[in-house]
Coordinates of C-alpha atoms in Angstrom, one line a residue:
Chain A
X18 CA 168.6 101.5 68.3
X19 CA 165.1 100.4 67.1
X20 CA 164.6 101.0 63.4
X21 CA 162.4 103.9 62.6
X22 CA 158.9 102.7 62.3
X23 CA 157.9 104.0 59.0
X24 CA 156.3 102.2 56.1
X25 CA 158.5 100.8 53.4
X26 CA 158.7 100.7 49.7
X27 CA 157.6 103.2 47.1
X28 CA 156.3 100.4 45.0
X29 CA 154.1 99.0 47.8
X30 CA 150.4 99.5 47.4
X31 CA 148.4 100.4 50.4
X32 CA 145.1 98.6 50.2
X33 CA 143.0 98.7 53.3
X34 CA 141.6 95.2 54.0
X35 CA 138.5 95.0 56.1
X36 CA 137.8 91.4 55.3
X37 CA 138.9 88.6 57.6
X38 CA 142.1 86.7 57.2
X39 CA 142.6 83.9 54.8
X40 CA 143.5 80.6 56.6
X41 CA 145.7 78.0 55.1
X42 CA 145.9 74.3 55.5
X43 CA 148.2 73.5 58.5
X44 CA 150.3 70.4 59.0
X45 CA 149.3 67.9 61.6
X46 CA 152.6 68.4 63.3
X47 CA 151.6 71.9 64.4
X48 CA 148.5 70.7 66.2
X49 CA 150.3 67.9 68.0
X50 CA 153.0 70.3 69.1
X51 CA 150.4 72.8 70.3
X52 CA 148.5 70.1 72.2
X53 CA 151.7 68.8 73.9
X54 CA 152.6 72.4 74.8
X55 CA 149.3 72.9 76.4
X56 CA 149.6 70.0 78.7
X57 CA 152.3 71.8 80.6
X58 CA 150.6 75.1 80.3
X59 CA 148.6 77.2 82.7
X60 CA 147.3 75.5 85.7
X61 CA 144.1 77.3 86.3
X62 CA 142.4 76.6 83.0
X63 CA 141.9 73.3 81.4
X64 CA 142.1 73.7 77.7
X65 CA 141.0 70.9 75.6
X66 CA 141.4 71.9 71.9
X67 CA 139.8 70.2 69.1
X68 CA 141.0 70.4 65.6
X69 CA 138.7 72.3 63.3
X70 CA 138.9 71.5 59.6
X71 CA 141.1 74.1 57.9
X72 CA 139.6 76.2 55.1
X73 CA 141.6 76.2 51.9
X74 CA 140.7 79.0 49.5
X75 CA 142.2 80.2 46.3
X76 CA 145.5 81.8 47.1
X77 CA 144.7 85.5 47.1
X78 CA 148.2 86.9 46.4
X79 CA 147.3 90.5 47.1
X80 CA 145.8 89.5 50.4
X81 CA 148.9 87.5 51.4
X82 CA 151.2 90.5 51.2
X83 CA 150.9 92.7 54.3
X84 CA 149.4 96.1 53.8
X85 CA 152.1 98.7 53.9
X86 CA 151.7 102.5 54.1
X87 CA 154.0 105.1 52.6
X88 CA 155.4 107.9 54.8
X89 CA 153.4 110.5 52.8
X90 CA 150.2 108.5 53.4
X91 CA 150.7 108.4 57.1
X92 CA 151.6 112.2 57.2
X93 CA 148.4 113.0 55.3
X94 CA 146.4 110.9 57.7
X95 CA 147.9 112.7 60.7
X96 CA 147.1 116.1 59.1
X97 CA 143.5 115.0 58.3
X98 CA 143.2 113.8 61.9
X99 CA 144.3 117.1 63.4
X100 CA 142.0 119.1 61.1
X101 CA 139.2 116.8 61.9
X102 CA 139.9 117.2 65.6
X103 CA 139.5 121.0 65.3
X104 CA 136.3 120.6 63.3
X105 CA 134.9 118.3 65.9
X106 CA 135.8 120.7 68.7
X107 CA 134.0 123.4 66.9
X108 CA 131.0 121.2 66.4
X109 CA 130.8 120.4 70.1
X110 CA 131.4 124.0 71.0
X111 CA 134.7 123.4 72.8
X112 CA 138.1 125.0 72.5
X113 CA 140.1 123.3 69.7
X114 CA 143.4 124.0 71.5
X115 CA 142.5 122.0 74.6
X116 CA 140.6 119.1 73.0
X117 CA 142.0 115.8 74.4
X118 CA 141.5 112.2 73.3
X119 CA 138.8 111.6 76.0
X120 CA 136.9 114.6 74.6
X121 CA 137.1 113.1 71.1
X122 CA 135.9 109.7 72.3
X123 CA 132.9 111.3 74.1
X124 CA 132.1 113.4 71.1
X125 CA 132.1 110.4 68.7
X126 CA 129.9 108.3 71.0
X127 CA 127.5 111.3 71.1
X128 CA 127.5 112.0 67.4
X129 CA 127.5 108.3 66.3
X130 CA 125.6 106.3 68.8
X131 CA 126.1 102.6 68.0
X132 CA 124.1 99.6 69.4
X133 CA 126.8 97.1 68.4
X134 CA 127.9 94.8 71.2
X135 CA 131.5 94.4 70.0
X136 CA 133.2 97.5 71.3
X137 CA 135.9 97.3 68.7
X138 CA 133.4 97.5 65.9
X139 CA 132.0 100.9 67.0
X140 CA 133.2 104.1 65.3
X141 CA 136.4 105.4 66.6
X142 CA 138.6 108.4 65.9
X143 CA 142.1 107.9 67.1
X144 CA 145.5 109.2 66.1
X145 CA 146.9 107.3 63.0
X146 CA 149.8 106.1 65.0
X147 CA 147.4 103.9 67.0
X148 CA 145.4 102.7 64.1
X149 CA 148.0 101.9 61.4
X150 CA 150.5 99.2 62.5
X151 CA 154.0 100.3 62.9
X152 CA 156.3 99.3 60.1
X153 CA 160.0 99.5 59.3
X154 CA 161.6 101.7 56.8
X155 CA 163.8 100.0 54.2
X156 CA 166.9 98.8 55.9
X157 CA 169.4 99.1 53.0
X158 CA 170.6 101.8 50.8
X159 CA 170.8 102.4 47.1
X160 CA 173.6 100.0 46.6
X161 CA 171.8 97.2 48.5
X162 CA 174.1 97.5 51.5
X163 CA 172.3 97.4 54.8
X164 CA 172.6 100.3 57.2
X165 CA 172.8 98.4 60.5
X166 CA 175.8 96.2 61.1
X167 CA 173.5 93.4 62.6
X168 CA 171.1 93.3 59.7
X169 CA 172.0 89.8 58.6
X170 CA 171.1 88.4 62.0
X171 CA 167.5 88.8 61.0
X172 CA 166.5 90.5 64.3
X173 CA 168.8 93.6 64.3
X174 CA 167.0 95.6 67.0
X175 CA 166.9 92.7 69.4
X176 CA 170.6 91.8 68.9
X177 CA 171.7 95.4 69.1
X178 CA 169.7 95.7 72.3
X179 CA 171.4 92.6 73.8
X180 CA 174.8 93.9 72.6
X181 CA 174.2 97.2 74.4
X182 CA 173.0 95.6 77.6
X183 CA 175.9 93.2 77.7
X184 CA 178.3 96.1 77.0
X185 CA 176.8 97.8 80.1
X186 CA 177.3 94.7 82.2
X187 CA 181.0 94.5 81.2
X188 CA 181.4 98.2 81.9
X189 CA 180.0 97.9 85.4
X190 CA 182.1 94.8 86.1
X191 CA 185.2 96.6 84.9
X192 CA 184.4 99.5 87.2
X193 CA 183.9 97.1 90.1
X194 CA 187.3 95.5 89.4
X195 CA 189.0 99.0 89.3
X196 CA 187.4 99.9 92.6
X197 CA 188.5 96.5 94.1
X198 CA 192.0 97.1 92.9
X199 CA 192.1 100.5 94.6
X200 CA 190.5 98.9 97.7
X201 CA 187.5 101.2 97.6
X202 CA 185.0 98.6 96.8
X203 CA 182.2 98.0 99.4
X204 CA 179.8 95.1 99.2
X205 CA 176.6 97.0 99.3
X206 CA 173.5 94.8 99.0
X207 CA 171.1 96.1 96.5
X208 CA 167.7 97.0 97.9
X209 CA 164.9 96.9 95.4
X210 CA 161.2 96.8 96.3
X211 CA 159.9 93.3 95.5
X212 CA 156.6 94.3 93.9
X213 CA 155.7 97.6 92.4
X214 CA 157.2 97.1 89.0
X215 CA 157.5 94.2 86.7
X216 CA 159.5 93.4 83.6
X217 CA 157.7 94.2 80.4
X218 CA 156.1 91.1 78.7
X219 CA 157.1 89.6 75.4
X220 CA 154.3 91.4 73.5
X221 CA 155.3 94.7 74.9
X222 CA 159.0 94.1 73.9
X223 CA 157.9 93.0 70.4
X224 CA 155.9 96.2 70.1
X225 CA 158.9 98.3 71.2
X226 CA 161.3 96.7 68.8
X227 CA 158.8 96.2 65.9
X228 CA 160.2 92.7 65.5
X229 CA 159.0 89.2 66.1
X230 CA 160.7 87.5 69.0
X231 CA 160.7 83.9 70.2
X232 CA 160.2 82.9 73.8
X233 CA 163.8 81.9 74.2
X234 CA 165.0 85.4 73.0
X235 CA 162.8 87.1 75.5
X236 CA 164.0 84.8 78.3
X237 CA 167.6 85.5 77.4
X238 CA 167.0 89.2 77.4
X239 CA 165.3 89.2 80.8
X240 CA 168.1 87.1 82.2
X241 CA 170.6 89.7 81.0
X242 CA 168.6 92.6 82.5
X243 CA 168.3 90.7 85.8
X244 CA 172.1 90.3 85.8
X245 CA 172.6 93.9 85.1
X246 CA 170.2 95.1 87.8
X247 CA 171.8 92.8 90.4
X248 CA 175.1 94.7 90.0
X249 CA 175.7 98.2 91.5
X250 CA 174.8 100.5 88.7
X251 CA 174.9 104.2 88.3
X252 CA 172.1 106.5 87.0
X253 CA 172.6 105.9 83.3
X254 CA 172.3 102.1 83.8
X255 CA 169.4 102.4 86.1
X256 CA 167.6 104.5 83.5
X257 CA 168.4 101.9 80.9
X258 CA 166.9 99.1 83.0
X259 CA 164.0 101.3 84.0
X260 CA 163.0 101.6 80.3
X261 CA 162.0 97.9 80.5
X262 CA 160.1 97.9 83.7
X263 CA 156.4 98.7 84.1
X264 CA 154.5 99.6 87.2
X265 CA 152.1 97.1 88.8
X266 CA 148.8 98.3 90.2
X267 CA 147.9 97.3 93.7
X268 CA 144.4 95.9 93.5
X269 CA 143.0 97.0 96.8
X270 CA 143.3 100.7 95.9
X271 CA 140.5 100.2 93.4
X272 CA 137.9 99.7 96.1
X273 CA 136.0 102.7 97.4
X274 CA 134.8 102.4 101.0
X275 CA 131.7 104.4 101.9
X276 CA 131.9 106.2 105.2
X277 CA 129.7 105.1 108.1
X278 CA 126.3 106.6 108.4
X279 CA 124.5 107.4 111.6
X280 CA 120.8 107.0 112.3
X281 CA 118.5 108.8 114.8
X282 CA 119.7 107.0 117.9
X283 CA 123.3 107.8 117.0
X284 CA 124.1 104.2 116.2
X285 CA 126.3 103.5 113.2
X286 CA 125.1 101.6 110.3
X287 CA 126.3 101.0 106.7
X288 CA 124.4 100.0 103.7
X289 CA 125.2 97.7 100.8
X290 CA 122.8 99.9 98.9
X291 CA 123.2 103.0 96.8
X292 CA 123.3 104.3 93.2
X293 CA 126.7 102.8 92.3
X294 CA 126.1 99.2 91.2
X295 CA 129.1 97.8 93.0
X296 CA 127.6 98.6 96.4
X297 CA 125.0 95.9 96.1
X298 CA 125.3 92.1 96.1
X299 CA 124.7 90.1 93.0
X300 CA 125.0 86.4 92.2
X301 CA 123.6 84.8 89.0
X302 CA 120.2 86.5 88.8
X303 CA 119.8 87.3 92.5
X304 CA 120.1 90.9 93.7
X305 CA 120.5 91.8 97.4
X306 CA 120.8 95.0 99.4
X307 CA 121.8 94.8 103.0
X308 CA 121.9 97.3 105.9
X309 CA 124.4 96.3 108.6
X310 CA 124.0 98.0 112.0
X311 CA 127.0 98.7 114.2
X312 CA 125.6 97.5 117.5
X313 CA 123.6 94.3 117.5
X314 CA 123.3 90.8 118.6
X315 CA 123.8 88.9 115.4
X316 CA 120.2 89.0 114.2
X317 CA 119.7 88.7 110.4
X318 CA 116.4 89.6 108.8
X319 CA 115.8 88.8 105.2
X320 CA 112.6 90.2 103.5
X321 CA 111.1 90.6 106.9
X322 CA 111.7 86.9 107.8
X323 CA 114.3 85.5 110.2
X324 CA 117.3 83.9 108.5
X325 CA 116.6 80.5 110.2
X326 CA 113.2 80.4 108.5
X327 CA 114.3 81.9 105.2
X328 CA 117.3 79.6 104.7
X329 CA 116.5 76.1 106.1
X330 CA 119.7 74.7 104.5
X331 CA 122.9 74.8 106.6
X332 CA 125.1 75.7 103.7
X333 CA 123.3 79.0 103.0
X334 CA 123.5 80.0 106.7
X335 CA 127.2 79.3 106.7
X336 CA 127.6 81.6 103.8
X337 CA 125.8 84.4 105.6
X338 CA 128.0 83.8 108.6
X339 CA 131.2 83.8 106.5
X340 CA 132.0 87.5 106.5
X341 CA 131.3 88.0 110.2
X342 CA 133.3 84.9 111.2
X343 CA 136.2 85.9 109.0
X344 CA 136.4 89.3 110.9
X345 CA 135.6 87.8 114.3
X346 CA 132.5 89.9 114.6
X347 CA 129.9 87.2 114.8
X348 CA 127.5 88.4 117.4
X349 CA 128.2 92.1 117.1
X350 CA 126.1 93.3 114.1
X351 CA 122.5 93.3 113.0
X352 CA 121.6 92.8 109.4
X353 CA 118.4 93.8 107.6
X354 CA 118.4 92.9 103.9
X355 CA 116.1 92.4 100.9
X356 CA 116.8 89.9 98.2
X357 CA 115.0 89.0 95.0
X358 CA 115.6 86.7 92.1
X359 CA 117.7 83.6 91.7
X360 CA 117.5 80.4 93.7
X361 CA 118.4 79.7 97.3
X362 CA 122.1 79.3 96.9
X363 CA 122.5 82.4 94.7
X364 CA 120.4 84.5 97.1
X365 CA 122.7 83.4 99.9
X366 CA 125.7 84.4 97.8
X367 CA 124.2 87.8 96.9
X368 CA 123.5 88.6 100.6
X369 CA 127.0 87.5 101.5
X370 CA 128.5 89.9 99.0
X371 CA 126.3 92.8 100.1
X372 CA 127.0 92.2 103.7
X373 CA 130.8 92.0 103.1
X374 CA 130.7 95.3 101.1
X375 CA 128.7 96.9 103.9
X376 CA 131.1 95.7 106.5
X377 CA 134.0 97.4 104.7
X378 CA 132.9 100.7 106.4
X379 CA 133.4 99.2 109.9
X380 CA 136.9 97.8 109.5
X381 CA 140.5 98.8 108.8
X382 CA 142.0 98.9 105.3
X383 CA 144.2 95.9 106.1
X384 CA 141.1 93.9 106.9
X385 CA 139.4 95.0 103.7
X386 CA 142.5 93.7 101.8
X387 CA 142.2 90.3 103.7
X388 CA 138.5 90.1 102.8
X389 CA 139.4 90.8 99.1
X390 CA 142.0 88.0 99.2
X391 CA 139.6 85.6 100.8
X392 CA 137.3 86.2 97.8
X393 CA 134.5 87.9 99.7
X394 CA 134.5 91.2 97.8
X395 CA 134.4 89.8 94.3
X396 CA 131.2 89.5 92.3
X397 CA 131.0 85.9 91.0
X398 CA 130.9 86.3 87.2
X399 CA 129.7 82.8 86.6
X400 CA 126.2 82.7 85.1
X401 CA 124.2 80.1 83.4
X402 CA 125.6 79.2 79.9
X403 CA 123.2 79.4 77.1
X404 CA 122.0 76.4 75.1
X405 CA 123.5 76.2 71.7
X406 CA 121.7 75.1 68.5
X407 CA 122.7 71.6 67.4
X408 CA 123.3 70.6 70.9
X409 CA 121.0 69.3 73.6
X410 CA 122.3 71.7 76.3
X411 CA 125.1 74.1 76.8
X412 CA 127.8 71.4 76.6
X413 CA 125.9 68.1 76.1
X414 CA 125.7 67.0 72.5
X415 CA 122.9 64.9 71.0
X416 CA 123.5 61.2 71.2
X417 CA 125.8 60.2 68.4
X418 CA 124.3 57.7 66.0
X419 CA 126.5 55.9 63.6
X420 CA 123.8 55.7 60.9
Chain B
X3 CA 167.7 89.3 97.6
X4 CA 168.2 86.0 95.9
X5 CA 164.8 84.6 96.7
X6 CA 162.8 87.5 95.3
X7 CA 165.0 87.6 92.2
X8 CA 164.4 84.0 91.6
X9 CA 160.7 84.4 92.1
X10 CA 160.7 87.3 89.6
X11 CA 162.6 85.2 87.1
X12 CA 159.9 82.5 87.4
X13 CA 157.1 85.0 87.5
X14 CA 157.5 86.4 84.0
X15 CA 157.4 83.0 82.3
X16 CA 154.1 82.1 84.0
X17 CA 151.2 84.3 84.9
X18 CA 152.8 87.8 85.1
X19 CA 152.2 90.3 87.8
X20 CA 149.0 92.1 87.0
X21 CA 149.4 91.4 83.3
X22 CA 146.8 89.6 81.3
X23 CA 148.4 87.0 79.1
X24 CA 146.3 86.3 76.0
X25 CA 145.0 82.8 76.0
X26 CA 146.9 80.5 73.7
X27 CA 145.6 81.0 70.2
X28 CA 146.6 78.5 67.6
X29 CA 145.3 78.5 64.0
X30 CA 143.0 75.6 63.1
X31 CA 142.1 74.9 66.8
X32 CA 139.0 75.9 68.7
X33 CA 139.0 76.4 72.5
X34 CA 136.4 74.1 74.0
X35 CA 136.6 74.6 77.7
X36 CA 136.8 78.1 79.2
X37 CA 136.2 79.9 82.4
X38 CA 134.3 83.1 83.2
X39 CA 137.4 84.2 85.0
X40 CA 140.4 85.4 83.0
X41 CA 143.7 83.5 83.3
X42 CA 145.1 86.2 85.7
X43 CA 142.5 85.4 88.5
X44 CA 144.0 83.6 91.5
X45 CA 142.2 81.3 93.9
X46 CA 141.1 82.8 97.2
X47 CA 142.7 82.0 100.5
X48 CA 140.0 81.6 103.1
X49 CA 142.1 80.5 106.1
X50 CA 141.8 83.1 108.9
X51 CA 145.1 82.2 110.5
X52 CA 147.1 83.0 107.3
X53 CA 146.1 86.7 107.7
X54 CA 146.3 86.9 111.5
X55 CA 150.0 86.0 111.5
X56 CA 152.0 89.0 112.7
X57 CA 154.3 90.4 110.0
X58 CA 157.4 90.0 112.2
X59 CA 157.1 86.2 112.0
X60 CA 156.9 85.9 108.3
X61 CA 159.9 84.6 106.3
X62 CA 161.2 86.5 103.3
X63 CA 159.3 84.2 100.9
X64 CA 156.1 84.7 102.7
X65 CA 156.5 88.5 102.7
X66 CA 157.1 88.4 99.0
X67 CA 154.0 86.1 98.6
X68 CA 151.9 88.7 100.5
X69 CA 153.1 91.6 98.4
X70 CA 152.5 89.6 95.3
X71 CA 148.9 88.8 96.3
X72 CA 148.2 92.5 96.8
X73 CA 148.6 93.0 93.0
X74 CA 146.6 90.0 91.9
X75 CA 142.9 89.8 91.1
X76 CA 141.2 87.1 93.2
X77 CA 138.2 84.9 92.3
X78 CA 135.1 84.9 94.4
X79 CA 135.0 82.3 97.1
X80 CA 132.7 79.4 96.1
X81 CA 129.5 78.7 98.0
X82 CA 130.9 75.6 99.6
X83 CA 133.9 77.3 101.2
X84 CA 133.9 79.1 104.5
X85 CA 136.6 79.9 107.1
X86 CA 134.8 77.7 109.6
X87 CA 136.9 75.3 111.7
X88 CA 134.3 72.5 111.0
X89 CA 134.9 72.6 107.3
X90 CA 136.9 69.7 105.9
X91 CA 138.0 69.7 102.3
X92 CA 138.1 65.9 102.2
X93 CA 134.6 65.6 103.5
X94 CA 133.4 68.3 101.0
X95 CA 135.0 66.4 98.1
X96 CA 133.5 63.1 99.2
X97 CA 130.1 64.7 99.6
X98 CA 130.3 66.1 96.0
X99 CA 131.2 62.7 94.7
X100 CA 128.3 61.1 96.5
X101 CA 125.9 63.8 95.1
X102 CA 123.5 62.8 92.4
X103 CA 121.8 65.2 90.0
X104 CA 123.0 68.2 92.0
X105 CA 121.1 67.3 95.2
X106 CA 123.7 68.6 97.6
X107 CA 121.2 68.8 100.5
X108 CA 120.6 65.1 100.3
X109 CA 124.3 64.3 99.9
X110 CA 125.3 66.4 102.9
X111 CA 122.6 64.9 105.1
X112 CA 123.8 61.4 104.2
X113 CA 127.3 62.4 105.0
X114 CA 126.3 63.8 108.5
X115 CA 124.2 60.7 109.1
X116 CA 127.2 58.5 108.2
X117 CA 129.5 60.3 110.6
X118 CA 126.9 60.1 113.3
X119 CA 126.5 56.4 112.7
X120 CA 130.3 55.8 112.8
X121 CA 130.4 57.7 116.1
X122 CA 127.5 55.8 117.6
X123 CA 129.0 52.4 116.7
X124 CA 132.3 53.4 118.2
X125 CA 130.7 54.6 121.4
X126 CA 128.8 51.3 121.7
X127 CA 132.0 49.4 121.4
X128 CA 133.7 51.8 123.8
X129 CA 131.0 51.3 126.5
X130 CA 131.1 47.5 126.0
X131 CA 134.9 47.2 126.2
X132 CA 137.2 46.8 129.1
X133 CA 139.5 49.6 130.4
X134 CA 142.6 48.5 128.4
X135 CA 140.7 48.3 125.1
X136 CA 139.0 51.6 125.7
X137 CA 142.3 53.4 125.1
X138 CA 142.7 51.8 121.7
X139 CA 139.2 52.6 120.4
X140 CA 139.1 55.7 118.2
X141 CA 135.8 57.7 118.6
X142 CA 136.4 60.8 116.5
X143 CA 134.5 60.1 113.2
X144 CA 136.7 62.5 111.3
X145 CA 139.9 60.7 112.1
X146 CA 138.3 57.4 111.3
X147 CA 137.1 58.8 107.9
X148 CA 140.6 60.2 107.0
X149 CA 142.4 57.1 108.1
X150 CA 140.0 54.8 106.3
X151 CA 140.4 56.7 103.1
X152 CA 144.2 56.7 103.5
X153 CA 144.2 53.0 104.0
X154 CA 142.2 52.6 100.8
X155 CA 144.6 54.6 98.6
X156 CA 146.5 52.5 96.1
X157 CA 150.2 53.1 95.7
X158 CA 150.5 52.0 92.0
X159 CA 147.9 51.9 89.3
X160 CA 147.5 50.3 85.8
X161 CA 147.2 52.3 82.6
X162 CA 146.3 50.8 79.2
X163 CA 149.1 51.6 76.7
X164 CA 148.8 50.8 73.1
X165 CA 151.8 49.0 71.7
X166 CA 151.9 47.0 68.5
X167 CA 148.2 47.0 68.1
X168 CA 147.4 45.6 71.5
X169 CA 146.5 47.3 74.8
X170 CA 148.7 46.3 77.7
X171 CA 148.0 47.1 81.3
X172 CA 151.2 48.9 82.4
X173 CA 151.9 49.6 86.1
X174 CA 152.4 53.3 86.7
X175 CA 152.9 55.4 89.8
X176 CA 149.9 57.5 90.7
X177 CA 149.7 61.1 91.6
X178 CA 148.4 62.0 95.1
X179 CA 145.1 63.4 93.9
X180 CA 144.5 60.4 91.6
X181 CA 145.0 58.1 94.6
X182 CA 142.6 60.1 96.8
X183 CA 140.1 60.1 94.0
X184 CA 140.3 56.3 93.5
X185 CA 139.9 55.6 97.2
X186 CA 136.8 57.7 97.4
X187 CA 135.4 56.3 94.1
X188 CA 135.9 52.7 95.2
X189 CA 134.3 53.4 98.6
X190 CA 131.2 55.0 97.0
X191 CA 130.9 52.3 94.3
X192 CA 131.2 49.6 96.8
X193 CA 128.5 51.1 99.0
X194 CA 126.1 51.7 96.1
X195 CA 126.3 48.3 94.5
X196 CA 127.1 45.7 97.0
X197 CA 124.6 46.4 99.7
X198 CA 121.4 44.5 100.6
X199 CA 118.3 46.1 99.2
X200 CA 116.8 47.8 102.2
X201 CA 120.0 48.9 103.8
X202 CA 120.4 52.7 103.7
X203 CA 123.5 54.4 102.5
X204 CA 124.7 55.9 105.8
X205 CA 124.6 52.5 107.5
X206 CA 126.5 50.7 104.8
X207 CA 129.0 53.6 104.4
X208 CA 129.7 53.7 108.1
X209 CA 130.2 49.9 108.1
X210 CA 132.7 50.1 105.2
X211 CA 134.5 53.0 106.7
X212 CA 135.0 51.2 110.0
X213 CA 136.2 48.1 108.1
X214 CA 138.6 50.1 106.0
X215 CA 139.9 51.8 109.2
X216 CA 140.9 48.4 110.5
X217 CA 142.4 47.4 107.2
X218 CA 139.8 44.8 106.3
X219 CA 136.8 44.8 104.0
X220 CA 136.1 44.8 100.3
X221 CA 137.6 48.2 99.4
X222 CA 141.0 47.2 100.9
X223 CA 140.7 43.9 99.0
X224 CA 140.2 45.9 95.8
X225 CA 143.3 47.9 96.6
X226 CA 145.3 44.7 97.2
X227 CA 144.0 43.3 93.9
X228 CA 145.2 46.3 92.1
X229 CA 148.6 46.0 93.7
X230 CA 148.8 42.3 92.8
X231 CA 147.9 43.0 89.1
X232 CA 150.6 45.7 89.0
X233 CA 153.1 43.2 90.5
X234 CA 152.1 40.6 87.9
X235 CA 152.5 43.0 85.0
X236 CA 155.8 44.4 86.2
X237 CA 157.5 43.1 83.2
X238 CA 155.6 45.7 81.1
X239 CA 156.8 48.6 83.2
X240 CA 159.3 49.6 80.6
X241 CA 156.4 50.5 78.2
X242 CA 156.0 53.6 80.2
X243 CA 157.8 56.6 78.8
X244 CA 157.1 59.3 81.4

């Protein structure tokens, strides 16, 4: 169905371009359309775009044409990759037969340590399929006649996929009609688990078909698949639909809950401390470690000082109370914690996080999930934004003077 | 299964389940405002009762909502939000608007003093009044605050629209959040600018709140002025295109 993803054209030259892309002058209309589109866009981010002056350069004709690789070139690259993999395994003293991609990554980071911040700029060694973009073979024969009957639509893989899906829908409906005519049809409601899988997104579909799609095309395709999945299908159709579904991870599984520890008196306690960084509490530049005791009277001690003296502001004390109040365990635990760095509000936030993480050991998994959904178990990633040159602050610009 | 199917159909177009949509990238345009959270992060739900509801009582939509939230990454709760029963989002918003230079401690203390002053005044009136009037006097400062702000909300607003080289003030219906914002803004501006020199903010604010509660006072007058202007300019209403 999808065209074989192989490079095209014997006459194409395969120059590797490491330089950035050339930008062209764009019309004003594009910017306006984009700005209008963004008004109705995502609700959680306010995007205010400003138009940056476009750079016009001499038209580099060679750079315009997309790099294309021949079949032989890709094959040679794959051979070189496999030989290189064996050499690497030998160098590292491992077995070349069972050398996986993770081993390759580890070996490369060991042999070529890089201090670059951008992870994508560091040396990598991956299979050529992942590095060179997928391309299509020539779609027509010697006489110029295209192979696929839908070639002149422009998006042959997409339309052939739609054609196939619609064919399946008609087939299922025909089968339903036959059953109804015989009287054997039973109205069975379809049970599908609501969450657990999702339709693949437009980018994934484009990658699968090696074709550019528009949003309307994608919408149409998903509607058709929904229609197909709503009908009673047999195994072949289910498999066809399953090709376009991806599993969704459940977030709560990612948390690791430390088991309770017991001290000399046999009382349970749990720490928000430990070697793993996610056990502590952090907010801006404040770091906190908390020990929560199982049986207590609601006493909180911070750096050896009572919480009422350490946090004279009500808001900070409310933040300390938040995890306990959420779990209805207000007077039942004792907390001893140490905190350093940051200001008063960030220290309170850091202690809140450490206490919430320590409390995870005392409660059920459901309650852990509730705490996560209340935002108690997430480290706040907001930090102070740096000042930029040419501006007075992070966002504030210098006073604009006309002359 | 109609509801979940519909939800799924809507889901893919917006923020997908557990999938990070790349932020809108357009050539020639630079993104100016961004957030440390990615677009897939959802706002936290701090209400205790939402979680304590037994599963048997949930509707299908709510069950779907619950399942969906399990797959989503959630932002951290901000420092001003708790699950406390005493917390009021309107009061928090008003406190933030009163705040100057990031001095939240001062703003919050002014707010508590205002509510205390309102309560005191109402109690004085209560003790001085006869039995029939006592039933009509409202003593809860929170209800007075909410009602006062609701009374100050304008229904229709004016927007300057450029047509033929001139700016015309066109009457336009306002969204809920715009109305609430205007009510609070007018109240704060009124209290800051139009008070005698030595009068403190809580005193002036409590006075204004009580007057707004009884539908008198300068803020209500300002709301009526806005309505009258909108009525006067109603011929220009067709300049609005949305």
